[in-house]
Short mmCIF file of C-alpha atoms in Angstrom, two decimals:
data_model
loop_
_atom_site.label_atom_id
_atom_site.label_comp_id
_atom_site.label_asym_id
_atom_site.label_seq_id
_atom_site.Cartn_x
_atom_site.Cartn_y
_atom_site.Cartn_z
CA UNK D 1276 99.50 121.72 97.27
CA UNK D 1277 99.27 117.88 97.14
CA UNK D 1278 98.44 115.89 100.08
CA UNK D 1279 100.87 113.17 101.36
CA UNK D 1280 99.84 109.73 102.12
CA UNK D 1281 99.37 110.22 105.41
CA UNK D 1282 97.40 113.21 105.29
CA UNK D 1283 94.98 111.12 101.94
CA UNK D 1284 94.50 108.20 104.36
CA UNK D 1285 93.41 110.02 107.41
CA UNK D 1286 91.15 112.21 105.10
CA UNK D 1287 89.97 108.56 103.66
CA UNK D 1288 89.63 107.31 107.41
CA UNK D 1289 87.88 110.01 108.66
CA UNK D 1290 85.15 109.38 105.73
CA UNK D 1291 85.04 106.11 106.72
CA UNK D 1292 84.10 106.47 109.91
CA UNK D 1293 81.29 108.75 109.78
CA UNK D 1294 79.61 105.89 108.57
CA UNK D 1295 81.09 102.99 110.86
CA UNK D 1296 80.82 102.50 114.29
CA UNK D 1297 80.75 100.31 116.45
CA UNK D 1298 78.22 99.07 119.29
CA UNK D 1299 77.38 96.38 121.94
CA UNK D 1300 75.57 94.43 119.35
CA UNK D 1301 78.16 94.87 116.39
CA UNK D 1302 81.57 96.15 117.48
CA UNK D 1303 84.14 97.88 114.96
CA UNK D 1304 87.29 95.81 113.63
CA UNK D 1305 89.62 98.89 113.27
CA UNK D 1306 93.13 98.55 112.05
CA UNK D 1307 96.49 100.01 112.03
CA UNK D 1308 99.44 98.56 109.70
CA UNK D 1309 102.63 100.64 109.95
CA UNK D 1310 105.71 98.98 107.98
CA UNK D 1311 106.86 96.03 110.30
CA UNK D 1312 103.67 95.14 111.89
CA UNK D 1313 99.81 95.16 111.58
CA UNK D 1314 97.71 95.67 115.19
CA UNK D 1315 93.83 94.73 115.04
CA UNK D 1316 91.16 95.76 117.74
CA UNK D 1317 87.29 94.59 118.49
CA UNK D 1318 85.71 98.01 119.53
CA UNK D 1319 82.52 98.97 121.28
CA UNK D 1320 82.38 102.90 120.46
CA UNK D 1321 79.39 103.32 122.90
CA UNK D 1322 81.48 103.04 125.70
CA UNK D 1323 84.70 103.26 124.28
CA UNK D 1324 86.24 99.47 125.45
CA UNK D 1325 87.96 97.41 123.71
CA UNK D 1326 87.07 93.80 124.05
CA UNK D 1327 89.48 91.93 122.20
CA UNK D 1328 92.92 92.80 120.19
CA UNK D 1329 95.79 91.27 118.22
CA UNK D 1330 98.84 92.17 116.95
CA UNK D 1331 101.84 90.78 115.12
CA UNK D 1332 103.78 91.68 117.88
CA UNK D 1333 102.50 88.95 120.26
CA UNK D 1334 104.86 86.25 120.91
CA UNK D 1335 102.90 83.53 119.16
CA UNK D 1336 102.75 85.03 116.07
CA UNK D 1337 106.57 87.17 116.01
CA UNK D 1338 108.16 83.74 116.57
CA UNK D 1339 105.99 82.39 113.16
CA UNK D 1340 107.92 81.91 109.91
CA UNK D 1341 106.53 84.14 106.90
CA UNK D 1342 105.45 86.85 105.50
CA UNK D 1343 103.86 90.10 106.57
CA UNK D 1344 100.80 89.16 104.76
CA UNK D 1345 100.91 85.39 106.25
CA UNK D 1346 101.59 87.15 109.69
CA UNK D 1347 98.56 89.29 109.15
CA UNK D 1348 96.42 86.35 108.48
CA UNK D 1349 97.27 84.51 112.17
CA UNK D 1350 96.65 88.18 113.48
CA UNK D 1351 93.14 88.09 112.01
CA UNK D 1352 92.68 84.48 113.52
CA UNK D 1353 94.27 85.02 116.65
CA UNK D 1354 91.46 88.10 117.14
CA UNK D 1355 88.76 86.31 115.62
CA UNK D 1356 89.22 83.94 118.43
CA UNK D 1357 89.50 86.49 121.01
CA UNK D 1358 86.73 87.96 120.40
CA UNK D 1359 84.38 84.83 120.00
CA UNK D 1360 85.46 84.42 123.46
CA UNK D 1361 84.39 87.55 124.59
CA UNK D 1362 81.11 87.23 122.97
CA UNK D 1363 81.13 88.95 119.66
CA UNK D 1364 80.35 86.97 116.67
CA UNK D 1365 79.45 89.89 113.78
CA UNK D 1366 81.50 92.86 113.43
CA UNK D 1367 81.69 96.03 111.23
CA UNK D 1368 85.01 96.53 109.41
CA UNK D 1369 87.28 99.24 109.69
CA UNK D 1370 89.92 98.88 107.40
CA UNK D 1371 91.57 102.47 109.00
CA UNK D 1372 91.81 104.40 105.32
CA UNK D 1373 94.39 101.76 103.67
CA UNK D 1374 93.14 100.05 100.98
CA UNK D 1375 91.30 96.77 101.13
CA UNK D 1376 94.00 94.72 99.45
CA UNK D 1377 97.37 92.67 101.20
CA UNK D 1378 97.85 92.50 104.68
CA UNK D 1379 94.38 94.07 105.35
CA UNK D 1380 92.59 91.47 103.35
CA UNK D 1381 94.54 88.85 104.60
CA UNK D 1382 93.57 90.18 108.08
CA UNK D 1383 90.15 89.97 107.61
CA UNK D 1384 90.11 86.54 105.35
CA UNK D 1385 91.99 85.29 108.96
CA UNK D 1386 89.13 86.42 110.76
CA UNK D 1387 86.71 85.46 108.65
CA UNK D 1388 88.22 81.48 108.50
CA UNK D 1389 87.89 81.61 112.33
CA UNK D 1390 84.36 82.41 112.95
CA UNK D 1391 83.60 86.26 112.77
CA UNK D 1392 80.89 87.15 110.54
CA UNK D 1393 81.15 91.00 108.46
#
């Protein structure tokens, strides 16, 4: 029986992070992008904190005009700053099993353009 979508990117995820984590040094980007809204977090996997996050949700970036993939760009800018405040300046990418292409690339360009180093 085929898998659904769901079940191919968690399969996809899971690969994914066998391979990246993050630490004190390098944290984890990970993100999550349901239909209306895309949510980005800085993660230390060590200890399990999270030191800085973003979403499209927040009220600087829900009252902004454009598109999702516009919206997903201030998300990666508004965590790019976050997170240079907190410290981190290089980070290891977790795009979360969706493909590295819209919203997630514009998430990470975002972050990229405001100082975070992959």
């Amino acid at each position: 029986m085929a898998l659904t979508k769901e079940q191919r990117r968690l399969r996809i995820k899971n690969r994914i992070r066998k391979v990246v984590s993050g630490t004190e040094a390098r944290p984890r980007l990970a993100v999550f992008r349901s239909n209306k809204e895309i949510y980005a977090q800085v993660v230390d996997d060590v200890t399990g904190n999270t030191l800085a996050a973003a979403s499209s949700r927040d009220k600087d970036i829900s009252s902004a005009k454009g598109t999702k993939i516009e919206k997903a760009a201030l998300v990666g800018k508004a965590l790019a700053e976050k997170a240079l405040k907190a410290g981190v300046e290089t980070i290891a990418f977790d795009r979360g099993g969706y493909l590295y292409h819209g919203r997630v690339k514009s998430l990470a360009d975002g972050a990229r353009e405001a100082g975070l180093k992959f």
